[in-house]
PDB file of C-alpha atoms in Angstrom:
ATOM      1  CA  MET A   1     -95.447  -8.015-215.436  1.00 27.00           C
ATOM      2  CA  LYS A   2     -91.399  -7.287-214.940  1.00 28.00           C
ATOM      3  CA  GLY A   3     -91.054  -5.475-211.899  1.00 30.00           C
ATOM      4  CA  ALA A   4     -89.633  -2.856-213.223  1.00 29.00           C
ATOM      5  CA  VAL A   5     -92.607  -1.873-215.125  1.00 30.00           C
ATOM      6  CA  VAL A   6     -95.095  -2.485-212.415  1.00 30.00           C
ATOM      7  CA  ALA A   7     -92.783   0.117-210.647  1.00 32.00           C
ATOM      8  CA  LEU A   8     -93.201   2.235-213.682  1.00 33.00           C
ATOM      9  CA  ALA A   9     -97.144   0.993-213.343  1.00 38.00           C
ATOM     10  CA  VAL A  10     -97.470   2.925-208.999  1.00 38.00           C
ATOM     11  CA  GLN A  11     -95.591   6.095-209.943  1.00 40.00           C
ATOM     12  CA  PHE A  12     -98.494   6.628-213.044  1.00 41.00           C
ATOM     13  CA  ALA A  13    -100.918   5.776-210.140  1.00 39.00           C
ATOM     14  CA  ALA A  14    -100.188   7.383-206.511  1.00 40.00           C
ATOM     15  CA  PRO A  15     -98.327  10.416-206.294  1.00 36.00           C
ATOM     16  CA  ALA A  16    -101.160  12.847-205.745  1.00 38.00           C
ATOM     17  CA  PHE A  17    -103.511  10.622-203.279  1.00 40.00           C
ATOM     18  CA  ALA A  18    -100.277  12.475-200.324  1.00 34.00           C
ATOM     19  CA  GLN A  19    -100.215  15.286-202.095  1.00 34.00           C
ATOM     20  CA  ALA A  20    -104.153  16.981-201.676  1.00 41.00           C
ATOM     21  CA  SER A  21    -104.837  14.417-198.048  1.00 41.00           C
ATOM     22  CA  GLU A  22    -103.135  13.650-194.908  1.00 42.00           C
ATOM     23  CA  PRO A  23    -102.708  10.177-193.284  1.00 45.00           C
ATOM     24  CA  ASP A  24    -106.231   9.252-191.051  1.00 51.00           C
ATOM     25  CA  ASP A  25    -106.758   6.333-189.265  1.00 55.00           C
ATOM     26  CA  GLN A  26    -109.960   5.967-190.233  1.00 82.00           C
ATOM     27  CA  SER A  27    -109.042   5.402-193.896  1.00 92.00           C
ATOM     28  CA  THR A  28    -110.124   2.652-195.439  1.00 94.00           C
ATOM     29  CA  HIS A  29    -106.255   2.245-196.639  1.00 95.00           C
ATOM     30  CA  SER A  30    -103.707   0.332-195.780  1.00 93.00           C
ATOM     31  CA  ALA A  31    -102.438  -1.563-198.286  1.00 93.00           C
ATOM     32  CA  PRO A  32    -100.546   0.128-201.154  1.00 92.00           C
ATOM     33  CA  TRP A  33    -101.787   1.169-204.425  1.00 92.00           C
ATOM     34  CA  PRO A  34    -100.803  -2.024-207.270  1.00 93.00           C
ATOM     35  CA  GLY A  35     -99.502  -1.078-210.623  1.00 92.00           C
ATOM     36  CA  LEU A  36    -102.730  -0.915-213.064  1.00 95.00           C
ATOM     37  CA  GLY A  37    -100.502  -0.226-216.157  1.00 94.00           C
ATOM     38  CA  SER A  38     -98.823  -3.096-218.713  1.00 94.00           C
ATOM     39  CA  GLY A  39     -96.455  -2.662-221.288  1.00 95.00           C
ATOM     40  CA  GLU A  40     -92.822  -2.370-221.467  1.00 93.00           C
ATOM     41  CA  THR A  41     -92.667   1.417-222.445  1.00 95.00           C
ATOM     42  CA  PRO A  42     -93.872   4.719-220.493  1.00 93.00           C
ATOM     43  CA  GLN A  43     -96.037   5.156-223.744  1.00 95.00           C
ATOM     44  CA  GLU A  44     -97.662   1.931-223.543  1.00 95.00           C
ATOM     45  CA  ILE A  45     -98.085   2.371-219.672  1.00 94.00           C
ATOM     46  CA  ALA A  46    -100.044   5.210-220.873  1.00 94.00           C
ATOM     47  CA  GLN A  47    -102.507   4.161-223.298  1.00 95.00           C
ATOM     48  CA  SER A  48    -103.023   1.430-221.025  1.00 96.00           C
ATOM     49  CA  LEU A  49    -104.388   3.760-218.223  1.00 96.00           C
ATOM     50  CA  GLU A  50    -106.999   5.042-220.851  1.00 97.00           C
ATOM     51  CA  LEU A  51    -108.881   1.918-220.611  1.00 97.00           C
ATOM     52  CA  ALA A  52    -109.735   2.256-217.232  1.00 96.00           C
ATOM     53  CA  PRO A  53    -108.374  -0.120-216.163  1.00 96.00           C
ATOM     54  CA  GLU A  54    -110.100  -1.988-212.632  1.00 97.00           C
ATOM     55  CA  LEU A  55    -108.393  -4.635-210.326  1.00 97.00           C
ATOM     56  CA  HIS A  56    -110.257  -7.042-207.056  1.00 95.00           C
ATOM     57  CA  ARG A  57    -108.521  -9.211-205.161  1.00 95.00           C
ATOM     58  CA  ALA A  58    -109.359 -10.762-201.650  1.00 94.00           C
ATOM     59  CA  MET A  59    -113.201 -10.613-202.585  1.00 93.00           C
ATOM     60  CA  SER A  60    -115.977 -12.667-200.566  1.00 94.00           C
ATOM     61  CA  PRO A  61    -118.317 -13.997-202.971  1.00 96.00           C
ATOM     62  CA  ARG A  62    -120.971 -13.349-200.656  1.00 96.00           C
ATOM     63  CA  GLU A  63    -120.398  -9.858-200.662  1.00 94.00           C
ATOM     64  CA  MET A  64    -120.746 -10.319-204.667  1.00 95.00           C
ATOM     65  CA  LEU A  65    -123.471 -11.658-204.880  1.00 97.00           C
ATOM     66  CA  ARG A  66    -124.651  -8.811-202.339  1.00 96.00           C
ATOM     67  CA  GLU A  67    -123.948  -6.577-204.248  1.00 96.00           C
ATOM     68  CA  ARG A  68    -124.770  -6.874-207.314  1.00 96.00           C
ATOM     69  CA  ARG A  69    -128.576  -7.704-206.119  1.00 97.00           C
ATOM     70  CA  ARG A  70    -128.687  -4.821-204.845  1.00 97.00           C
ATOM     71  CA  LEU A  71    -127.690  -2.773-207.592  1.00 98.00           C
ATOM     72  CA  ASP A  72    -129.765  -4.988-209.933  1.00 97.00           C
ATOM     73  CA  ALA A  73    -132.812  -3.946-207.717  1.00 97.00           C
ATOM     74  CA  THR A  74    -132.345   0.021-207.231  1.00 97.00           C
ATOM     75  CA  LEU A  75    -131.588   0.477-211.120  1.00 98.00           C
ATOM     76  CA  ALA A  76    -134.623  -1.812-211.519  1.00 97.00           C
ATOM     77  CA  ALA A  77    -136.567   0.669-209.714  1.00 97.00           C
ATOM     78  CA  LEU A  78    -135.770   3.546-211.301  1.00 97.00           C
ATOM     79  CA  GLU A  79    -139.009   5.752-212.526  1.00 96.00           C
ATOM     80  CA  PRO A  80    -139.229   5.742-216.468  1.00 94.00           C
ATOM     81  CA  HIS A  81    -139.110   8.764-219.531  1.00 94.00           C
ATOM     82  CA  ARG A  82    -141.682  10.760-219.354  1.00 95.00           C
ATOM     83  CA  PRO A  83    -142.998  11.604-222.932  1.00 95.00           C
ATOM     84  CA  GLY A  84    -142.575  15.714-223.574  1.00 95.00           C
ATOM     85  CA  VAL A  85    -140.950  15.929-220.121  1.00 95.00           C
ATOM     86  CA  ALA A  86    -136.973  16.860-219.608  1.00 95.00           C
ATOM     87  CA  ASP A  87    -136.038  14.862-217.151  1.00 97.00           C
ATOM     88  CA  ALA A  88    -133.142  14.452-215.558  1.00 98.00           C
ATOM     89  CA  TYR A  89    -131.611  10.704-214.032  1.00 98.00           C
ATOM     90  CA  VAL A  90    -128.826  12.084-211.084  1.00 98.00           C
ATOM     91  CA  ILE A  91    -126.150   9.897-210.567  1.00 98.00           C
ATOM     92  CA  ALA A  92    -124.010  10.393-206.789  1.00 98.00           C
ATOM     93  CA  ILE A  93    -121.105   8.136-206.925  1.00 98.00           C
ATOM     94  CA  ALA A  94    -118.519   7.936-204.206  1.00 98.00           C
ATOM     95  CA  LEU A  95    -114.696   5.985-206.042  1.00 98.00           C
ATOM     96  CA  ASP A  96    -114.060   5.507-202.660  1.00 97.00           C
ATOM     97  CA  SER A  97    -114.745   3.210-199.790  1.00 96.00           C
ATOM     98  CA  ASP A  98    -113.549   6.544-197.362  1.00 96.00           C
ATOM     99  CA  PRO A  99    -116.181   7.678-195.276  1.00 96.00           C
ATOM    100  CA  VAL A 100    -115.815  11.591-196.287  1.00 97.00           C
ATOM    101  CA  PHE A 101    -116.985  10.371-200.709  1.00 98.00           C
ATOM    102  CA  ALA A 102    -119.368   7.800-198.990  1.00 97.00           C
ATOM    103  CA  ARG A 103    -121.064  11.276-197.235  1.00 97.00           C
ATOM    104  CA  GLU A 104    -120.522  13.291-199.885  1.00 98.00           C
ATOM    105  CA  ALA A 105    -122.151  10.985-202.708  1.00 98.00           C
ATOM    106  CA  ARG A 106    -125.054  10.413-200.509  1.00 98.00           C
ATOM    107  CA  GLU A 107    -126.144  13.792-200.088  1.00 98.00           C
ATOM    108  CA  ALA A 108    -125.162  14.930-202.896  1.00 98.00           C
ATOM    109  CA  GLY A 109    -127.774  12.791-204.162  1.00 98.00           C
ATOM    110  CA  ARG A 110    -130.227  13.953-201.924  1.00 98.00           C
ATOM    111  CA  VAL A 111    -128.983  17.490-203.161  1.00 98.00           C
ATOM    112  CA  LEU A 112    -129.485  17.089-207.205  1.00 98.00           C
ATOM    113  CA  ALA A 113    -132.710  15.162-206.834  1.00 98.00           C
ATOM    114  CA  ARG A 114    -134.556  17.953-205.298  1.00 98.00           C
ATOM    115  CA  ARG A 115    -132.761  20.291-207.396  1.00 98.00           C
ATOM    116  CA  TYR A 116    -133.756  19.248-210.825  1.00 97.00           C
ATOM    117  CA  GLY A 117    -136.862  17.229-209.259  1.00 97.00           C
ATOM    118  CA  ALA A 118    -135.277  13.699-210.187  1.00 97.00           C
ATOM    119  CA  GLU A 119    -136.889  11.732-207.350  1.00 96.00           C
ATOM    120  CA  GLY A 120    -137.002   8.678-208.501  1.00 97.00           C
ATOM    121  CA  ARG A 121    -134.838   9.387-210.625  1.00 98.00           C
ATOM    122  CA  THR A 122    -131.682   9.394-208.521  1.00 98.00           C
ATOM    123  CA  LEU A 123    -128.821   6.718-208.198  1.00 98.00           C
ATOM    124  CA  VAL A 124    -126.430   6.549-205.320  1.00 98.00           C
ATOM    125  CA  LEU A 125    -123.511   4.580-205.431  1.00 98.00           C
ATOM    126  CA  ALA A 126    -120.918   5.062-202.676  1.00 97.00           C
ATOM    127  CA  GLY A 127    -119.547   2.449-199.424  1.00 92.00           C
ATOM    128  CA  PRO A 128    -120.406   2.811-196.050  1.00 91.00           C
ATOM    129  CA  ASP A 129    -120.163   6.565-194.508  1.00 87.00           C
ATOM    130  CA  GLY A 130    -119.897   5.505-190.727  1.00 84.00           C
ATOM    131  CA  GLU A 131    -123.347   5.157-189.738  1.00 88.00           C
ATOM    132  CA  ALA A 132    -125.789   3.185-193.306  1.00 84.00           C
ATOM    133  CA  ASP A 133    -124.296   1.172-195.271  1.00 91.00           C
ATOM    134  CA  ASN A 134    -127.740   0.269-197.832  1.00 93.00           C
ATOM    135  CA  VAL A 135    -126.107   1.395-200.887  1.00 96.00           C
ATOM    136  CA  PRO A 136    -124.816   0.224-203.926  1.00 97.00           C
ATOM    137  CA  ARG A 137    -121.021   0.769-204.238  1.00 97.00           C
ATOM    138  CA  GLY A 138    -119.490   2.777-205.827  1.00 98.00           C
ATOM    139  CA  SER A 139    -116.672   1.318-208.786  1.00 98.00           C
ATOM    140  CA  ILE A 140    -115.928   2.106-211.924  1.00 98.00           C
ATOM    141  CA  SER A 141    -117.669  -1.544-212.818  1.00 98.00           C
ATOM    142  CA  ALA A 142    -120.862  -0.441-211.333  1.00 98.00           C
ATOM    143  CA  LEU A 143    -120.404   3.347-212.849  1.00 98.00           C
ATOM    144  CA  MET A 144    -120.390   1.347-216.019  1.00 98.00           C
ATOM    145  CA  VAL A 145    -123.728  -0.839-215.897  1.00 98.00           C
ATOM    146  CA  ALA A 146    -125.948   2.050-214.152  1.00 98.00           C
ATOM    147  CA  LEU A 147    -124.616   4.372-217.348  1.00 98.00           C
ATOM    148  CA  ALA A 148    -125.763   1.446-219.817  1.00 98.00           C
ATOM    149  CA  SER A 149    -129.393   0.865-217.709  1.00 98.00           C
ATOM    150  CA  LEU A 150    -130.413   4.548-217.267  1.00 98.00           C
ATOM    151  CA  ALA A 151    -129.646   5.334-221.020  1.00 98.00           C
ATOM    152  CA  GLU A 152    -132.820   2.417-221.822  1.00 97.00           C
ATOM    153  CA  LYS A 153    -134.738   4.478-219.747  1.00 96.00           C
ATOM    154  CA  MET A 154    -133.595   7.702-221.020  1.00 97.00           C
ATOM    155  CA  ASP A 155    -134.653   9.585-223.644  1.00 97.00           C
ATOM    156  CA  PRO A 156    -131.540  11.313-225.510  1.00 95.00           C
ATOM    157  CA  ALA A 157    -133.240  14.191-227.175  1.00 96.00           C
ATOM    158  CA  GLU A 158    -134.643  15.102-223.989  1.00 96.00           C
ATOM    159  CA  ASP A 159    -133.782  13.559-220.621  1.00 98.00           C
ATOM    160  CA  VAL A 160    -130.469  14.660-219.479  1.00 98.00           C
ATOM    161  CA  LEU A 161    -127.833  12.855-217.132  1.00 98.00           C
ATOM    162  CA  VAL A 162    -126.206  14.836-213.502  1.00 98.00           C
ATOM    163  CA  LEU A 163    -123.286  12.754-212.532  1.00 98.00           C
ATOM    164  CA  TYR A 164    -121.909  14.053-209.215  1.00 98.00           C
ATOM    165  CA  SER A 165    -118.170  12.299-208.896  1.00 98.00           C
ATOM    166  CA  THR A 166    -116.740  11.712-205.537  1.00 98.00           C
ATOM    167  CA  SER A 167    -112.650  10.688-205.168  1.00 98.00           C
ATOM    168  CA  HIS A 168    -108.839  11.113-205.006  1.00 97.00           C
ATOM    169  CA  GLY A 169    -107.725  11.602-208.711  1.00 97.00           C
ATOM    170  CA  LEU A 170    -105.204  11.415-210.724  1.00 96.00           C
ATOM    171  CA  PRO A 171    -103.118  12.925-213.386  1.00 96.00           C
ATOM    172  CA  GLN A 172    -104.253  10.392-215.567  1.00 96.00           C
ATOM    173  CA  GLY A 173    -107.986  10.514-214.319  1.00 98.00           C
ATOM    174  CA  LEU A 174    -110.591   8.993-211.600  1.00 98.00           C
ATOM    175  CA  ALA A 175    -108.935   7.043-208.841  1.00 98.00           C
ATOM    176  CA  TYR A 176    -111.149   3.600-207.938  1.00 98.00           C
ATOM    177  CA  HIS A 177    -110.335   1.831-204.224  1.00 97.00           C
ATOM    178  CA  TYR A 178    -112.287   0.122-201.888  1.00 97.00           C
ATOM    179  CA  GLU A 179    -110.599  -1.060-198.886  1.00 96.00           C
ATOM    180  CA  ASP A 180    -107.993  -2.836-199.779  1.00 96.00           C
ATOM    181  CA  SER A 181    -109.239  -4.723-202.804  1.00 95.00           C
ATOM    182  CA  GLY A 182    -110.329  -3.271-205.578  1.00 97.00           C
ATOM    183  CA  TYR A 183    -108.665  -0.025-207.770  1.00 98.00           C
ATOM    184  CA  GLY A 184    -108.742   1.501-210.569  1.00 98.00           C
ATOM    185  CA  ILE A 185    -108.564   4.747-213.038  1.00 98.00           C
ATOM    186  CA  LEU A 186    -111.894   6.080-214.952  1.00 98.00           C
ATOM    187  CA  SER A 187    -109.815   7.788-217.111  1.00 98.00           C
ATOM    188  CA  PRO A 188    -111.445  11.440-219.824  1.00 98.00           C
ATOM    189  CA  LYS A 189    -111.228   8.325-222.948  1.00 98.00           C
ATOM    190  CA  ARG A 190    -112.936   5.977-221.741  1.00 98.00           C
ATOM    191  CA  LEU A 191    -115.697   8.276-220.206  1.00 98.00           C
ATOM    192  CA  LYS A 192    -116.118   9.846-223.295  1.00 98.00           C
ATOM    193  CA  GLU A 193    -116.399   6.876-225.490  1.00 98.00           C
ATOM    194  CA  VAL A 194    -118.585   5.401-222.700  1.00 98.00           C
ATOM    195  CA  LEU A 195    -121.419   8.152-222.835  1.00 98.00           C
ATOM    196  CA  GLY A 196    -120.486   8.017-226.803  1.00 98.00           C
ATOM    197  CA  GLU A 197    -121.747   4.800-226.984  1.00 98.00           C
ATOM    198  CA  LEU A 198    -124.762   4.852-225.309  1.00 98.00           C
ATOM    199  CA  ARG A 199    -125.985   8.139-226.208  1.00 98.00           C
ATOM    200  CA  ILE A 200    -126.358   9.892-223.405  1.00 98.00           C
ATOM    201  CA  GLU A 201    -124.786  13.514-225.229  1.00 97.00           C
ATOM    202  CA  LYS A 202    -126.795  15.949-222.399  1.00 98.00           C
ATOM    203  CA  ARG A 203    -125.264  15.334-219.238  1.00 98.00           C
ATOM    204  CA  LEU A 204    -124.475  17.632-216.289  1.00 98.00           C
ATOM    205  CA  LEU A 205    -121.089  15.980-214.851  1.00 98.00           C
ATOM    206  CA  LEU A 206    -119.516  17.289-211.633  1.00 98.00           C
ATOM    207  CA  LEU A 207    -116.906  16.195-210.935  1.00 98.00           C
ATOM    208  CA  SER A 208    -114.454  16.179-207.089  1.00 98.00           C
ATOM    209  CA  ALA A 209    -110.969  14.888-207.442  1.00 98.00           C
ATOM    210  CA  CYS A 210    -107.398  16.318-207.597  1.00 97.00           C
ATOM    211  CA  TYR A 211    -106.826  16.861-211.192  1.00 98.00           C
ATOM    212  CA  SER A 212    -110.392  16.525-213.110  1.00 98.00           C
ATOM    213  CA  GLY A 213    -109.717  19.437-214.837  1.00 98.00           C
ATOM    214  CA  ILE A 214    -108.010  17.064-217.754  1.00 98.00           C
ATOM    215  CA  PHE A 215    -111.987  16.009-218.282  1.00 98.00           C
ATOM    216  CA  VAL A 216    -112.702  18.778-218.771  1.00 98.00           C
ATOM    217  CA  PRO A 217    -111.124  19.690-223.071  1.00 97.00           C
ATOM    218  CA  GLU A 218    -112.475  15.125-223.554  1.00 97.00           C
ATOM    219  CA  LEU A 219    -115.779  15.615-222.228  1.00 98.00           C
ATOM    220  CA  ALA A 220    -116.732  18.815-223.646  1.00 97.00           C
ATOM    221  CA  SER A 221    -119.341  19.784-226.071  1.00 97.00           C
ATOM    222  CA  GLU A 222    -122.462  21.581-226.776  1.00 98.00           C
ATOM    223  CA  ASP A 223    -124.526  19.397-225.583  1.00 98.00           C
ATOM    224  CA  THR A 224    -122.371  19.848-222.223  1.00 98.00           C
ATOM    225  CA  ALA A 225    -122.162  21.483-219.067  1.00 98.00           C
ATOM    226  CA  ILE A 226    -118.940  20.328-216.608  1.00 98.00           C
ATOM    227  CA  ILE A 227    -117.288  21.560-213.376  1.00 98.00           C
ATOM    228  CA  THR A 228    -114.751  20.150-211.327  1.00 98.00           C
ATOM    229  CA  ALA A 229    -113.278  20.253-208.732  1.00 98.00           C
ATOM    230  CA  SER A 230    -109.945  21.689-210.380  1.00 98.00           C
ATOM    231  CA  ALA A 231    -107.825  22.356-212.965  1.00 98.00           C
ATOM    232  CA  ALA A 232    -105.454  19.578-215.057  1.00 98.00           C
ATOM    233  CA  ASN A 233    -103.303  19.713-213.203  1.00 97.00           C
ATOM    234  CA  ARG A 234    -103.720  21.330-209.442  1.00 97.00           C
ATOM    235  CA  THR A 235    -104.861  19.571-206.181  1.00 97.00           C
ATOM    236  CA  SER A 236    -107.585  19.905-204.723  1.00 97.00           C
ATOM    237  CA  PHE A 237    -108.850  19.354-200.510  1.00 97.00           C
ATOM    238  CA  GLY A 238    -110.712  18.689-197.757  1.00 96.00           C
ATOM    239  CA  CYS A 239    -110.640  14.907-198.684  1.00 94.00           C
ATOM    240  CA  GLN A 240    -109.889  13.679-194.964  1.00 94.00           C
ATOM    241  CA  PRO A 241    -111.904  10.586-194.105  1.00 94.00           C
ATOM    242  CA  ASP A 242    -113.646  11.998-190.900  1.00 94.00           C
ATOM    243  CA  ASN A 243    -113.826  15.621-193.405  1.00 95.00           C
ATOM    244  CA  ASP A 244    -118.301  15.810-194.045  1.00 96.00           C
ATOM    245  CA  TRP A 245    -117.456  17.025-197.023  1.00 98.00           C
ATOM    246  CA  THR A 246    -114.237  17.797-199.785  1.00 98.00           C
ATOM    247  CA  PHE A 247    -113.824  21.705-200.427  1.00 98.00           C
ATOM    248  CA  PHE A 248    -115.671  21.347-204.060  1.00 98.00           C
ATOM    249  CA  GLY A 249    -118.303  19.214-202.488  1.00 98.00           C
ATOM    250  CA  ASP A 250    -119.142  21.875-199.027  1.00 98.00           C
ATOM    251  CA  ALA A 251    -119.047  25.103-201.735  1.00 98.00           C
ATOM    252  CA  LEU A 252    -120.774  24.063-204.606  1.00 98.00           C
ATOM    253  CA  VAL A 253    -122.954  21.449-203.579  1.00 98.00           C
ATOM    254  CA  ASN A 254    -123.805  21.793-200.436  1.00 98.00           C
ATOM    255  CA  ARG A 255    -124.603  25.735-199.968  1.00 98.00           C
ATOM    256  CA  ALA A 256    -124.677  27.259-203.857  1.00 98.00           C
ATOM    257  CA  LEU A 257    -126.989  24.246-205.398  1.00 98.00           C
ATOM    258  CA  ARG A 258    -129.029  24.355-202.565  1.00 98.00           C
ATOM    259  CA  LYS A 259    -130.070  27.865-203.229  1.00 98.00           C
ATOM    260  CA  PRO A 260    -132.632  28.653-206.042  1.00 97.00           C
ATOM    261  CA  GLN A 261    -130.048  30.020-208.531  1.00 97.00           C
ATOM    262  CA  GLY A 262    -128.741  29.293-212.036  1.00 96.00           C
ATOM    263  CA  LEU A 263    -125.961  26.736-212.405  1.00 97.00           C
ATOM    264  CA  LEU A 264    -123.368  29.907-213.190  1.00 95.00           C
ATOM    265  CA  MET A 265    -124.117  31.783-209.961  1.00 97.00           C
ATOM    266  CA  ALA A 266    -124.215  28.869-208.213  1.00 98.00           C
ATOM    267  CA  HIS A 267    -120.056  28.044-209.642  1.00 98.00           C
ATOM    268  CA  ARG A 268    -119.278  31.785-209.256  1.00 98.00           C
ATOM    269  CA  GLU A 269    -120.124  31.120-205.296  1.00 98.00           C
ATOM    270  CA  ALA A 270    -118.163  28.109-205.466  1.00 98.00           C
ATOM    271  CA  THR A 271    -115.337  29.213-206.585  1.00 98.00           C
ATOM    272  CA  LEU A 272    -114.865  32.119-204.099  1.00 98.00           C
ATOM    273  CA  ALA A 273    -115.713  30.455-201.236  1.00 98.00           C
ATOM    274  CA  ILE A 274    -113.017  27.581-201.870  1.00 98.00           C
ATOM    275  CA  ALA A 275    -110.231  30.561-203.249  1.00 98.00           C
ATOM    276  CA  ASP A 276    -111.098  31.959-199.808  1.00 97.00           C
ATOM    277  CA  TRP A 277    -110.780  28.458-197.700  1.00 97.00           C
ATOM    278  CA  GLU A 278    -107.516  27.573-199.571  1.00 97.00           C
ATOM    279  CA  ALA A 279    -106.115  31.637-198.480  1.00 97.00           C
ATOM    280  CA  ARG A 280    -106.393  30.644-195.318  1.00 96.00           C
ATOM    281  CA  MET A 281    -104.827  27.785-195.698  1.00 95.00           C
ATOM    282  CA  ARG A 282    -101.952  29.016-197.436  1.00 96.00           C
ATOM    283  CA  VAL A 283    -102.409  25.923-199.937  1.00 96.00           C
ATOM    284  CA  PRO A 284    -101.753  26.265-203.506  1.00 96.00           C
ATOM    285  CA  ALA A 285    -105.052  26.862-205.485  1.00 97.00           C
ATOM    286  CA  SER A 286    -107.186  24.137-206.914  1.00 98.00           C
ATOM    287  CA  LEU A 287    -108.969  26.559-209.430  1.00 98.00           C
ATOM    288  CA  PRO A 288    -112.016  24.978-210.097  1.00 98.00           C
ATOM    289  CA  GLN A 289    -113.031  24.596-214.413  1.00 97.00           C
ATOM    290  CA  ALA A 290    -115.755  25.345-216.100  1.00 97.00           C
ATOM    291  CA  ARG A 291    -116.869  24.838-219.377  1.00 97.00           C
ATOM    292  CA  ILE A 292    -121.294  25.030-220.806  1.00 97.00           C
ATOM    293  CA  GLY A 293    -121.539  23.920-224.696  1.00 97.00           C
ATOM    294  CA  ASN A 294    -124.049  26.359-226.076  1.00 97.00           C
ATOM    295  CA  ALA A 295    -126.932  24.316-226.448  1.00 97.00           C
ATOM    296  CA  ALA A 296    -126.023  22.864-222.896  1.00 97.00           C
ATOM    297  CA  LEU A 297    -127.518  26.361-221.730  1.00 96.00           C
ATOM    298  CA  THR A 298    -131.358  25.158-223.292  1.00 95.00           C
ATOM    299  CA  TRP A 299    -131.907  21.819-221.680  1.00 96.00           C
ATOM    300  CA  LEU A 300    -129.997  23.694-218.455  1.00 97.00           C
ATOM    301  CA  THR A 301    -133.102  26.370-218.450  1.00 95.00           C
ATOM    302  CA  ALA A 302    -135.088  23.329-218.722  1.00 94.00           C
ATOM    303  CA  ILE A 303    -134.057  21.242-216.402  1.00 96.00           C
ATOM    304  CA  GLU A 304    -133.675  24.053-213.549  1.00 95.00           C
ATOM    305  CA  GLY A 305    -137.054  26.251-214.307  1.00 92.00           C
ATOM    306  CA  ASN A 306    -138.592  23.685-211.691  1.00 89.00           C
ATOM    307  CA  MET A 307    -135.908  24.210-208.924  1.00 95.00           C
ATOM    308  CA  PRO A 308    -136.763  24.117-204.970  1.00 96.00           C
ATOM    309  CA  GLN A 309    -137.043  28.083-204.563  1.00 96.00           C
ATOM    310  CA  VAL A 310    -136.927  27.974-201.058  1.00 97.00           C
ATOM    311  CA  ALA A 311    -133.311  27.112-200.301  1.00 97.00           C
ATOM    312  CA  THR A 312    -132.481  24.484-197.897  1.00 97.00           C
ATOM    313  CA  ALA A 313    -129.555  24.513-195.350  1.00 98.00           C
ATOM    314  CA  PRO A 314    -126.046  22.984-195.124  1.00 97.00           C
ATOM    315  CA  VAL A 315    -126.140  19.383-193.599  1.00 97.00           C
ATOM    316  CA  GLY A 316    -122.135  18.289-191.839  1.00 96.00           C
ATOM    317  CA  LYS A 317    -119.567  19.683-190.592  1.00 93.00           C
ATOM    318  CA  PRO A 318    -117.932  23.039-192.629  1.00 93.00           C
ATOM    319  CA  ALA A 319    -114.971  21.387-195.077  1.00 92.00           C
ATOM    320  CA  MET A 320    -112.889  24.687-193.484  1.00 86.00           C
ATOM    321  CA  GLY A 321    -113.767  23.376-189.933  1.00 72.00           C
ATOM    322  CA  GLU A 322    -115.830  26.269-189.692  1.00 61.00           C
TER     323      GLU A 322
END
């Protein structure tokens, strides 16, 4: 790749991080973000980034083997579909190795499994959280394999995918960033193509990242419920590495979704909380987005019908530092 093209590709990939987070000595990243796009013109580079490029470098082969075995074992242990039952299959993934995302994904998996009766059908993909390193790590390729595996277990006529993703975000999509060895961009176009290929039509997508609102127009459908941490042109907050939660994760998952209330009420509660925190910080509003298709209201009623009627208490340090 020519030097000018490399520089341009980095320009496409870098700006969001500085706006939404501050340097922290607990960050797992030190190397510059590499160029992931290819092509001779800005248009060609932009189109290449829609294909979900993923780069791995200097990874230990033993570590790669361990991760492959860990992911395979975890997927094999997931329980099959129950005929006649609208089962929820949950994936909670941290696409960044900074501990805040690992902590958020792990607890989000527990909250969503309890809420949607998905114990035994929940997969957490996350790096070390400062205390544990016992689940498969999140990456774009791990997510693709996990979705394909779940598609083999799910009945597309009855079952629902619940996907919670937490990471930094870019104007082109969700950013995959594992230490200084893994990089990638998951675009809305590519996620839509994958879900379509796998016939996963009933899906609840909860995306915690800057610019995550770009996924709404691409992924919206009659059978989709999607909630994002920000509008397409806004950053979200709370992603400092030493945090336990981002603002979106704390407000929506750690607080609102622990309560016996519907998704729309939970979203409204979370949006108000986030707006209050951002106003107190005097930062631009992230403007979380939500769109729920008419058909999605039917299966939401089914999977929420047996949600626990006793709320659980929030865990971890509040994102606002209260």
